[in-house]
Amino acid sequence: MRIVAGQLRRRKLLVNPGTTTRPITDRAKVMLFDYIRDFMPGQSVLDVFSGTGSLGFEALSRGAKSAVFCEQDHRAHQLLVQNVKQLGVEDRTLCWRTDCLRCSFKARGDEGWYPYGVIFFDPPYEKIKQLKVGSPMYRSLLRLARDELSITNALLVLRTPTESVFEIPNGWQRQRVVSVSGMDMHLFRKQAVAEPMSTDDETDSGSEFEQ
């Protein structure tokens, strides 16, 4: 696994062996970033279900201001932290070991991590069928549409198996679907939020931050 383009081009990334995480291919990254590269410079990025950080690091390489990585798996998080150190981007990143479905997404520490301008939301494929109204994953996306967490016209990228059926909160409007190698990368833009949040959605799991 490597970074495809930008300041960190050709730098290699550690990846988690086995099926715990699902690294994105170089071809898919090229296709995705061809569509979103002009929006990337200066953005605060959130990489949810980040694995070892391929999408977030690609964004940093292409001019993003900062990246917050959310990942629950212990081994993937360890490799993510190693990747940050190897790339020398400690001052622009925050690695958060947390339950991505119960996370507040309010990164603590230095100011300025959010509101986010670009959000990569890349859950394990088997969880996509759980993306329905009222589910924890649905509430996570509803939470991310709040003005305190994402900017006006924020970009959301959701990766799913081809032709998956799921539901998305009204706060996100689909702009395009990029299909490659049995996967769909759905590009959404933030709209006016039409669904209220309940107090049950004010969650924040026990978490670990590393920079």
PDB file of N, CA, C and O in Angstrom, residues 40-107:
ATOM      1  N   MET A  40      -9.773  19.508  -1.855  1.00  0.00           N
ATOM      2  CA  MET A  40      -8.966  19.011  -0.744  1.00  0.00           C
ATOM      3  C   MET A  40      -8.080  20.048  -0.058  1.00  0.00           C
ATOM      4  O   MET A  40      -7.965  20.056   1.173  1.00  0.00           O
ATOM      5  N   PRO A  41      -7.412  20.955  -0.792  1.00  0.00           N
ATOM      6  CA  PRO A  41      -6.461  21.848  -0.131  1.00  0.00           C
ATOM      7  C   PRO A  41      -7.076  22.651   1.016  1.00  0.00           C
ATOM      8  O   PRO A  41      -8.147  23.246   0.887  1.00  0.00           O
ATOM      9  N   GLY A  42      -6.390  22.619   2.162  1.00  0.00           N
ATOM     10  CA  GLY A  42      -6.803  23.403   3.323  1.00  0.00           C
ATOM     11  C   GLY A  42      -7.913  22.818   4.156  1.00  0.00           C
ATOM     12  O   GLY A  42      -8.296  23.413   5.170  1.00  0.00           O
ATOM     13  N   GLN A  43      -8.417  21.632   3.809  1.00  0.00           N
ATOM     14  CA  GLN A  43      -9.549  21.061   4.532  1.00  0.00           C
ATOM     15  C   GLN A  43      -9.104  20.303   5.785  1.00  0.00           C
ATOM     16  O   GLN A  43      -8.013  19.727   5.835  1.00  0.00           O
ATOM     17  N   SER A  44      -9.992  20.291   6.783  1.00  0.00           N
ATOM     18  CA  SER A  44      -9.838  19.420   7.954  1.00  0.00           C
ATOM     19  C   SER A  44     -10.556  18.120   7.631  1.00  0.00           C
ATOM     20  O   SER A  44     -11.744  18.119   7.312  1.00  0.00           O
ATOM     21  N   VAL A  45      -9.839  17.009   7.705  1.00  0.00           N
ATOM     22  CA  VAL A  45     -10.345  15.710   7.255  1.00  0.00           C
ATOM     23  C   VAL A  45     -10.639  14.809   8.455  1.00  0.00           C
ATOM     24  O   VAL A  45      -9.901  14.800   9.438  1.00  0.00           O
ATOM     25  N   LEU A  46     -11.721  14.049   8.340  1.00  0.00           N
ATOM     26  CA  LEU A  46     -12.053  12.998   9.304  1.00  0.00           C
ATOM     27  C   LEU A  46     -12.100  11.682   8.552  1.00  0.00           C
ATOM     28  O   LEU A  46     -12.822  11.549   7.563  1.00  0.00           O
ATOM     29  N   ASP A  47     -11.319  10.696   9.008  1.00  0.00           N
ATOM     30  CA  ASP A  47     -11.254   9.374   8.375  1.00  0.00           C
ATOM     31  C   ASP A  47     -11.837   8.364   9.367  1.00  0.00           C
ATOM     32  O   ASP A  47     -11.173   7.965  10.327  1.00  0.00           O
ATOM     33  N   VAL A  48     -13.106   7.973   9.149  1.00  0.00           N
ATOM     34  CA  VAL A  48     -13.833   7.094  10.063  1.00  0.00           C
ATOM     35  C   VAL A  48     -13.725   5.656   9.566  1.00  0.00           C
ATOM     36  O   VAL A  48     -13.905   5.394   8.379  1.00  0.00           O
ATOM     37  N   PHE A  49     -13.492   4.705  10.490  1.00  0.00           N
ATOM     38  CA  PHE A  49     -13.117   3.333  10.126  1.00  0.00           C
ATOM     39  C   PHE A  49     -11.850   3.413   9.268  1.00  0.00           C
ATOM     40  O   PHE A  49     -11.777   2.849   8.175  1.00  0.00           O
ATOM     41  N   SER A  50     -10.858   4.096   9.778  1.00  0.00           N
ATOM     42  CA  SER A  50      -9.703   4.472   8.965  1.00  0.00           C
ATOM     43  C   SER A  50      -8.771   3.331   8.635  1.00  0.00           C
ATOM     44  O   SER A  50      -7.964   3.448   7.710  1.00  0.00           O
ATOM     45  N   GLY A  51      -8.839   2.219   9.382  1.00  0.00           N
ATOM     46  CA  GLY A  51      -7.823   1.194   9.188  1.00  0.00           C
ATOM     47  C   GLY A  51      -6.464   1.782   9.500  1.00  0.00           C
ATOM     48  O   GLY A  51      -6.272   2.455  10.509  1.00  0.00           O
ATOM     49  N   THR A  52      -5.496   1.576   8.605  1.00  0.00           N
ATOM     50  CA  THR A  52      -4.160   2.127   8.828  1.00  0.00           C
ATOM     51  C   THR A  52      -3.961   3.468   8.137  1.00  0.00           C
ATOM     52  O   THR A  52      -2.844   3.956   8.046  1.00  0.00           O
ATOM     53  N   GLY A  53      -5.050   4.065   7.622  1.00  0.00           N
ATOM     54  CA  GLY A  53      -5.021   5.477   7.259  1.00  0.00           C
ATOM     55  C   GLY A  53      -4.846   5.834   5.801  1.00  0.00           C
ATOM     56  O   GLY A  53      -4.549   6.984   5.490  1.00  0.00           O
ATOM     57  N   SER A  54      -5.071   4.902   4.885  1.00  0.00           N
ATOM     58  CA  SER A  54      -4.770   5.166   3.476  1.00  0.00           C
ATOM     59  C   SER A  54      -5.463   6.408   2.921  1.00  0.00           C
ATOM     60  O   SER A  54      -4.828   7.256   2.273  1.00  0.00           O
ATOM     61  N   LEU A  55      -6.755   6.574   3.167  1.00  0.00           N
ATOM     62  CA  LEU A  55      -7.488   7.705   2.602  1.00  0.00           C
ATOM     63  C   LEU A  55      -7.078   9.025   3.258  1.00  0.00           C
ATOM     64  O   LEU A  55      -6.879  10.038   2.580  1.00  0.00           O
ATOM     65  N   GLY A  56      -6.959   9.017   4.571  1.00  0.00           N
ATOM     66  CA  GLY A  56      -6.564  10.239   5.265  1.00  0.00           C
ATOM     67  C   GLY A  56      -5.173  10.705   4.877  1.00  0.00           C
ATOM     68  O   GLY A  56      -4.937  11.903   4.683  1.00  0.00           O
ATOM     69  N   PHE A  57      -4.232   9.779   4.735  1.00  0.00           N
ATOM     70  CA  PHE A  57      -2.876  10.156   4.335  1.00  0.00           C
ATOM     71  C   PHE A  57      -2.843  10.665   2.896  1.00  0.00           C
ATOM     72  O   PHE A  57      -2.087  11.577   2.571  1.00  0.00           O
ATOM     73  N   GLU A  58      -3.648  10.066   2.042  1.00  0.00           N
ATOM     74  CA  GLU A  58      -3.724  10.551   0.653  1.00  0.00           C
ATOM     75  C   GLU A  58      -4.241  11.989   0.636  1.00  0.00           C
ATOM     76  O   GLU A  58      -3.749  12.825  -0.132  1.00  0.00           O
ATOM     77  N   ALA A  59      -5.221  12.269   1.498  1.00  0.00           N
ATOM     78  CA  ALA A  59      -5.752  13.626   1.584  1.00  0.00           C
ATOM     79  C   ALA A  59      -4.691  14.608   2.073  1.00  0.00           C
ATOM     80  O   ALA A  59      -4.537  15.713   1.534  1.00  0.00           O
ATOM     81  N   LEU A  60      -3.927  14.224   3.095  1.00  0.00           N
ATOM     82  CA  LEU A  60      -2.846  15.085   3.589  1.00  0.00           C
ATOM     83  C   LEU A  60      -1.809  15.340   2.500  1.00  0.00           C
ATOM     84  O   LEU A  60      -1.317  16.466   2.342  1.00  0.00           O
ATOM     85  N   SER A  61      -1.479  14.307   1.752  1.00  0.00           N
ATOM     86  CA  SER A  61      -0.498  14.434   0.689  1.00  0.00           C
ATOM     87  C   SER A  61      -0.948  15.417  -0.375  1.00  0.00           C
ATOM     88  O   SER A  61      -0.134  16.095  -1.006  1.00  0.00           O
ATOM     89  N   ARG A  62      -2.273  15.520  -0.545  1.00  0.00           N
ATOM     90  CA  ARG A  62      -2.831  16.381  -1.596  1.00  0.00           C
ATOM     91  C   ARG A  62      -3.291  17.738  -1.056  1.00  0.00           C
ATOM     92  O   ARG A  62      -4.059  18.425  -1.718  1.00  0.00           O
ATOM     93  N   GLY A  63      -2.826  18.122   0.121  1.00  0.00           N
ATOM     94  CA  GLY A  63      -3.026  19.483   0.576  1.00  0.00           C
ATOM     95  C   GLY A  63      -3.992  19.697   1.713  1.00  0.00           C
ATOM     96  O   GLY A  63      -4.234  20.846   2.111  1.00  0.00           O
ATOM     97  N   ALA A  64      -4.578  18.629   2.275  1.00  0.00           N
ATOM     98  CA  ALA A  64      -5.454  18.807   3.426  1.00  0.00           C
ATOM     99  C   ALA A  64      -4.670  19.391   4.599  1.00  0.00           C
ATOM    100  O   ALA A  64      -3.476  19.122   4.774  1.00  0.00           O
ATOM    101  N   LYS A  65      -5.341  20.194   5.412  1.00  0.00           N
ATOM    102  CA  LYS A  65      -4.690  20.852   6.547  1.00  0.00           C
ATOM    103  C   LYS A  65      -4.382  19.866   7.664  1.00  0.00           C
ATOM    104  O   LYS A  65      -3.314  19.927   8.283  1.00  0.00           O
ATOM    105  N   SER A  66      -5.331  18.963   7.958  1.00  0.00           N
ATOM    106  CA  SER A  66      -5.178  18.041   9.082  1.00  0.00           C
ATOM    107  C   SER A  66      -6.051  16.823   8.854  1.00  0.00           C
ATOM    108  O   SER A  66      -6.952  16.830   8.001  1.00  0.00           O
ATOM    109  N   ALA A  67      -5.789  15.767   9.627  1.00  0.00           N
ATOM    110  CA  ALA A  67      -6.595  14.551   9.531  1.00  0.00           C
ATOM    111  C   ALA A  67      -6.763  13.929  10.904  1.00  0.00           C
ATOM    112  O   ALA A  67      -5.779  13.737  11.635  1.00  0.00           O
ATOM    113  N   VAL A  68      -8.002  13.626  11.259  1.00  0.00           N
ATOM    114  CA  VAL A  68      -8.331  12.864  12.463  1.00  0.00           C
ATOM    115  C   VAL A  68      -8.729  11.460  12.013  1.00  0.00           C
ATOM    116  O   VAL A  68      -9.618  11.295  11.172  1.00  0.00           O
ATOM    117  N   PHE A  69      -8.060  10.455  12.552  1.00  0.00           N
ATOM    118  CA  PHE A  69      -8.320   9.063  12.197  1.00  0.00           C
ATOM    119  C   PHE A  69      -9.069   8.374  13.337  1.00  0.00           C
ATOM    120  O   PHE A  69      -8.628   8.426  14.488  1.00  0.00           O
ATOM    121  N   CYS A  70     -10.183   7.718  13.026  1.00  0.00           N
ATOM    122  CA  CYS A  70     -10.960   6.959  14.015  1.00  0.00           C
ATOM    123  C   CYS A  70     -10.917   5.478  13.657  1.00  0.00           C
ATOM    124  O   CYS A  70     -11.353   5.090  12.559  1.00  0.00           O
ATOM    125  N   GLU A  71     -10.414   4.660  14.546  1.00  0.00           N
ATOM    126  CA  GLU A  71     -10.298   3.221  14.298  1.00  0.00           C
ATOM    127  C   GLU A  71     -10.360   2.477  15.627  1.00  0.00           C
ATOM    128  O   GLU A  71      -9.701   2.869  16.594  1.00  0.00           O
ATOM    129  N   GLN A  72     -11.132   1.400  15.680  1.00  0.00           N
ATOM    130  CA  GLN A  72     -11.300   0.653  16.926  1.00  0.00           C
ATOM    131  C   GLN A  72     -10.325  -0.509  17.071  1.00  0.00           C
ATOM    132  O   GLN A  72      -9.876  -0.819  18.172  1.00  0.00           O
ATOM    133  N   ASP A  73      -9.987  -1.164  15.969  1.00  0.00           N
ATOM    134  CA  ASP A  73      -9.130  -2.344  16.040  1.00  0.00           C
ATOM    135  C   ASP A  73      -7.745  -1.990  16.588  1.00  0.00           C
ATOM    136  O   ASP A  73      -7.095  -1.055  16.100  1.00  0.00           O
ATOM    137  N   HIS A  74      -7.300  -2.748  17.588  1.00  0.00           N
ATOM    138  CA  HIS A  74      -6.049  -2.422  18.281  1.00  0.00           C
ATOM    139  C   HIS A  74      -4.849  -2.493  17.344  1.00  0.00           C
ATOM    140  O   HIS A  74      -4.015  -1.563  17.309  1.00  0.00           O
ATOM    141  N   ARG A  75      -4.722  -3.559  16.573  1.00  0.00           N
ATOM    142  CA  ARG A  75      -3.567  -3.725  15.697  1.00  0.00           C
ATOM    143  C   ARG A  75      -3.560  -2.671  14.593  1.00  0.00           C
ATOM    144  O   ARG A  75      -2.516  -2.087  14.284  1.00  0.00           O
ATOM    145  N   ALA A  76      -4.718  -2.415  13.994  1.00  0.00           N
ATOM    146  CA  ALA A  76      -4.794  -1.397  12.951  1.00  0.00           C
ATOM    147  C   ALA A  76      -4.395  -0.029  13.507  1.00  0.00           C
ATOM    148  O   ALA A  76      -3.681   0.739  12.853  1.00  0.00           O
ATOM    149  N   HIS A  77      -4.843   0.261  14.735  1.00  0.00           N
ATOM    150  CA  HIS A  77      -4.494   1.541  15.356  1.00  0.00           C
ATOM    151  C   HIS A  77      -2.991   1.644  15.593  1.00  0.00           C
ATOM    152  O   HIS A  77      -2.392   2.707  15.382  1.00  0.00           O
ATOM    153  N   GLN A  78      -2.371   0.565  16.029  1.00  0.00           N
ATOM    154  CA  GLN A  78      -0.917   0.571  16.235  1.00  0.00           C
ATOM    155  C   GLN A  78      -0.184   0.879  14.933  1.00  0.00           C
ATOM    156  O   GLN A  78       0.749   1.688  14.903  1.00  0.00           O
ATOM    157  N   LEU A  79      -0.607   0.227  13.844  1.00  0.00           N
ATOM    158  CA  LEU A  79       0.033   0.449  12.548  1.00  0.00           C
ATOM    159  C   LEU A  79      -0.228   1.865  12.035  1.00  0.00           C
ATOM    160  O   LEU A  79       0.630   2.478  11.400  1.00  0.00           O
ATOM    161  N   LEU A  80      -1.417   2.374  12.325  1.00  0.00           N
ATOM    162  CA  LEU A  80      -1.759   3.747  11.954  1.00  0.00           C
ATOM    163  C   LEU A  80      -0.784   4.733  12.610  1.00  0.00           C
ATOM    164  O   LEU A  80      -0.254   5.644  11.953  1.00  0.00           O
ATOM    165  N   VAL A  81      -0.552   4.552  13.901  1.00  0.00           N
ATOM    166  CA  VAL A  81       0.373   5.424  14.630  1.00  0.00           C
ATOM    167  C   VAL A  81       1.781   5.314  14.047  1.00  0.00           C
ATOM    168  O   VAL A  81       2.492   6.331  13.893  1.00  0.00           O
ATOM    169  N   GLN A  82       2.188   4.107  13.674  1.00  0.00           N
ATOM    170  CA  GLN A  82       3.502   3.932  13.056  1.00  0.00           C
ATOM    171  C   GLN A  82       3.583   4.644  11.718  1.00  0.00           C
ATOM    172  O   GLN A  82       4.615   5.249  11.378  1.00  0.00           O
ATOM    173  N   ASN A  83       2.506   4.577  10.937  1.00  0.00           N
ATOM    174  CA  ASN A  83       2.484   5.269   9.650  1.00  0.00           C
ATOM    175  C   ASN A  83       2.638   6.777   9.835  1.00  0.00           C
ATOM    176  O   ASN A  83       3.356   7.443   9.080  1.00  0.00           O
ATOM    177  N   VAL A  84       1.956   7.320  10.844  1.00  0.00           N
ATOM    178  CA  VAL A  84       2.070   8.754  11.129  1.00  0.00           C
ATOM    179  C   VAL A  84       3.529   9.127  11.396  1.00  0.00           C
ATOM    180  O   VAL A  84       4.049  10.121  10.862  1.00  0.00           O
ATOM    181  N   LYS A  85       4.203   8.327  12.201  1.00  0.00           N
ATOM    182  CA  LYS A  85       5.593   8.621  12.556  1.00  0.00           C
ATOM    183  C   LYS A  85       6.519   8.469  11.355  1.00  0.00           C
ATOM    184  O   LYS A  85       7.426   9.292  11.145  1.00  0.00           O
ATOM    185  N   GLN A  86       6.294   7.422  10.559  1.00  0.00           N
ATOM    186  CA  GLN A  86       7.141   7.202   9.385  1.00  0.00           C
ATOM    187  C   GLN A  86       7.000   8.325   8.363  1.00  0.00           C
ATOM    188  O   GLN A  86       7.972   8.709   7.702  1.00  0.00           O
ATOM    189  N   LEU A  87       5.794   8.864   8.236  1.00  0.00           N
ATOM    190  CA  LEU A  87       5.546   9.933   7.271  1.00  0.00           C
ATOM    191  C   LEU A  87       5.934  11.305   7.809  1.00  0.00           C
ATOM    192  O   LEU A  87       6.025  12.267   7.052  1.00  0.00           O
ATOM    193  N   GLY A  88       6.132  11.405   9.123  1.00  0.00           N
ATOM    194  CA  GLY A  88       6.518  12.672   9.721  1.00  0.00           C
ATOM    195  C   GLY A  88       5.404  13.700   9.727  1.00  0.00           C
ATOM    196  O   GLY A  88       5.654  14.899   9.557  1.00  0.00           O
ATOM    197  N   VAL A  89       4.156  13.243   9.960  1.00  0.00           N
ATOM    198  CA  VAL A  89       3.014  14.163   9.933  1.00  0.00           C
ATOM    199  C   VAL A  89       2.327  14.242  11.301  1.00  0.00           C
ATOM    200  O   VAL A  89       1.123  14.478  11.399  1.00  0.00           O
ATOM    201  N   GLU A  90       3.113  14.080  12.375  1.00  0.00           N
ATOM    202  CA  GLU A  90       2.533  14.092  13.715  1.00  0.00           C
ATOM    203  C   GLU A  90       1.805  15.398  14.030  1.00  0.00           C
ATOM    204  O   GLU A  90       0.798  15.388  14.745  1.00  0.00           O
ATOM    205  N   ASP A  91       2.300  16.513  13.501  1.00  0.00           N
ATOM    206  CA  ASP A  91       1.704  17.806  13.826  1.00  0.00           C
ATOM    207  C   ASP A  91       0.397  18.064  13.081  1.00  0.00           C
ATOM    208  O   ASP A  91      -0.317  19.020  13.388  1.00  0.00           O
ATOM    209  N   ARG A  92       0.053  17.203  12.132  1.00  0.00           N
ATOM    210  CA  ARG A  92      -1.151  17.402  11.322  1.00  0.00           C
ATOM    211  C   ARG A  92      -2.172  16.284  11.502  1.00  0.00           C
ATOM    212  O   ARG A  92      -3.185  16.240  10.803  1.00  0.00           O
ATOM    213  N   THR A  93      -1.919  15.375  12.433  1.00  0.00           N
ATOM    214  CA  THR A  93      -2.782  14.202  12.574  1.00  0.00           C
ATOM    215  C   THR A  93      -3.128  13.920  14.027  1.00  0.00           C
ATOM    216  O   THR A  93      -2.394  14.282  14.948  1.00  0.00           O
ATOM    217  N   LEU A  94      -4.252  13.253  14.208  1.00  0.00           N
ATOM    218  CA  LEU A  94      -4.659  12.750  15.510  1.00  0.00           C
ATOM    219  C   LEU A  94      -5.232  11.355  15.310  1.00  0.00           C
ATOM    220  O   LEU A  94      -6.137  11.162  14.494  1.00  0.00           O
ATOM    221  N   CYS A  95      -4.674  10.377  16.007  1.00  0.00           N
ATOM    222  CA  CYS A  95      -5.110   8.981  15.906  1.00  0.00           C
ATOM    223  C   CYS A  95      -5.973   8.644  17.115  1.00  0.00           C
ATOM    224  O   CYS A  95      -5.505   8.724  18.251  1.00  0.00           O
ATOM    225  N   TRP A  96      -7.188   8.232  16.874  1.00  0.00           N
ATOM    226  CA  TRP A  96      -8.189   8.061  17.916  1.00  0.00           C
ATOM    227  C   TRP A  96      -8.680   6.621  17.891  1.00  0.00           C
ATOM    228  O   TRP A  96      -9.344   6.218  16.946  1.00  0.00           O
ATOM    229  N   ARG A  97      -8.332   5.861  18.910  1.00  0.00           N
ATOM    230  CA  ARG A  97      -8.845   4.503  19.019  1.00  0.00           C
ATOM    231  C   ARG A  97     -10.195   4.570  19.722  1.00  0.00           C
ATOM    232  O   ARG A  97     -10.272   4.859  20.924  1.00  0.00           O
ATOM    233  N   THR A  98     -11.277   4.298  18.985  1.00  0.00           N
ATOM    234  CA  THR A  98     -12.621   4.515  19.503  1.00  0.00           C
ATOM    235  C   THR A  98     -13.627   3.659  18.751  1.00  0.00           C
ATOM    236  O   THR A  98     -13.355   3.182  17.637  1.00  0.00           O
ATOM    237  N   ASP A  99     -14.787   3.456  19.342  1.00  0.00           N
ATOM    238  CA  ASP A  99     -15.908   2.804  18.675  1.00  0.00           C
ATOM    239  C   ASP A  99     -16.515   3.817  17.705  1.00  0.00           C
ATOM    240  O   ASP A  99     -17.147   4.790  18.125  1.00  0.00           O
ATOM    241  N   CYS A 100     -16.339   3.603  16.431  1.00  0.00           N
ATOM    242  CA  CYS A 100     -16.759   4.583  15.424  1.00  0.00           C
ATOM    243  C   CYS A 100     -18.274   4.781  15.378  1.00  0.00           C
ATOM    244  O   CYS A 100     -18.744   5.793  14.849  1.00  0.00           O
ATOM    245  N   LEU A 101     -19.044   3.845  15.915  1.00  0.00           N
ATOM    246  CA  LEU A 101     -20.498   3.979  15.891  1.00  0.00           C
ATOM    247  C   LEU A 101     -21.033   4.728  17.103  1.00  0.00           C
ATOM    248  O   LEU A 101     -22.212   5.090  17.139  1.00  0.00           O
ATOM    249  N   ARG A 102     -20.187   4.960  18.104  1.00  0.00           N
ATOM    250  CA  ARG A 102     -20.627   5.685  19.299  1.00  0.00           C
ATOM    251  C   ARG A 102     -19.770   6.920  19.570  1.00  0.00           C
ATOM    252  O   ARG A 102     -19.904   7.560  20.598  1.00  0.00           O
ATOM    253  N   CYS A 103     -18.936   7.233  18.644  1.00  0.00           N
ATOM    254  CA  CYS A 103     -17.991   8.335  18.813  1.00  0.00           C
ATOM    255  C   CYS A 103     -18.685   9.682  18.644  1.00  0.00           C
ATOM    256  O   CYS A 103     -19.553   9.849  17.793  1.00  0.00           O
ATOM    257  N   SER A 104     -18.273  10.658  19.441  1.00  0.00           N
ATOM    258  CA  SER A 104     -18.802  12.016  19.305  1.00  0.00           C
ATOM    259  C   SER A 104     -18.209  12.733  18.101  1.00  0.00           C
ATOM    260  O   SER A 104     -18.774  13.714  17.623  1.00  0.00           O
ATOM    261  N   PHE A 105     -17.030  12.287  17.633  1.00  0.00           N
ATOM    262  CA  PHE A 105     -16.268  12.898  16.552  1.00  0.00           C
ATOM    263  C   PHE A 105     -15.711  14.273  16.922  1.00  0.00           C
ATOM    264  O   PHE A 105     -15.179  14.973  16.077  1.00  0.00           O
ATOM    265  N   LYS A 106     -15.809  14.626  18.196  1.00  0.00           N
ATOM    266  CA  LYS A 106     -15.269  15.910  18.662  1.00  0.00           C
ATOM    267  C   LYS A 106     -13.846  15.668  19.160  1.00  0.00           C
ATOM    268  O   LYS A 106     -13.610  15.397  20.329  1.00  0.00           O
ATOM    269  N   ALA A 107     -12.915  15.775  18.257  1.00  0.00           N
ATOM    270  CA  ALA A 107     -11.523  15.489  18.578  1.00  0.00           C
ATOM    271  C   ALA A 107     -11.005  16.438  19.645  1.00  0.00           C
ATOM    272  O   ALA A 107     -11.139  17.655  19.515  1.00  0.00           O
TER     273      ALA A 107
END
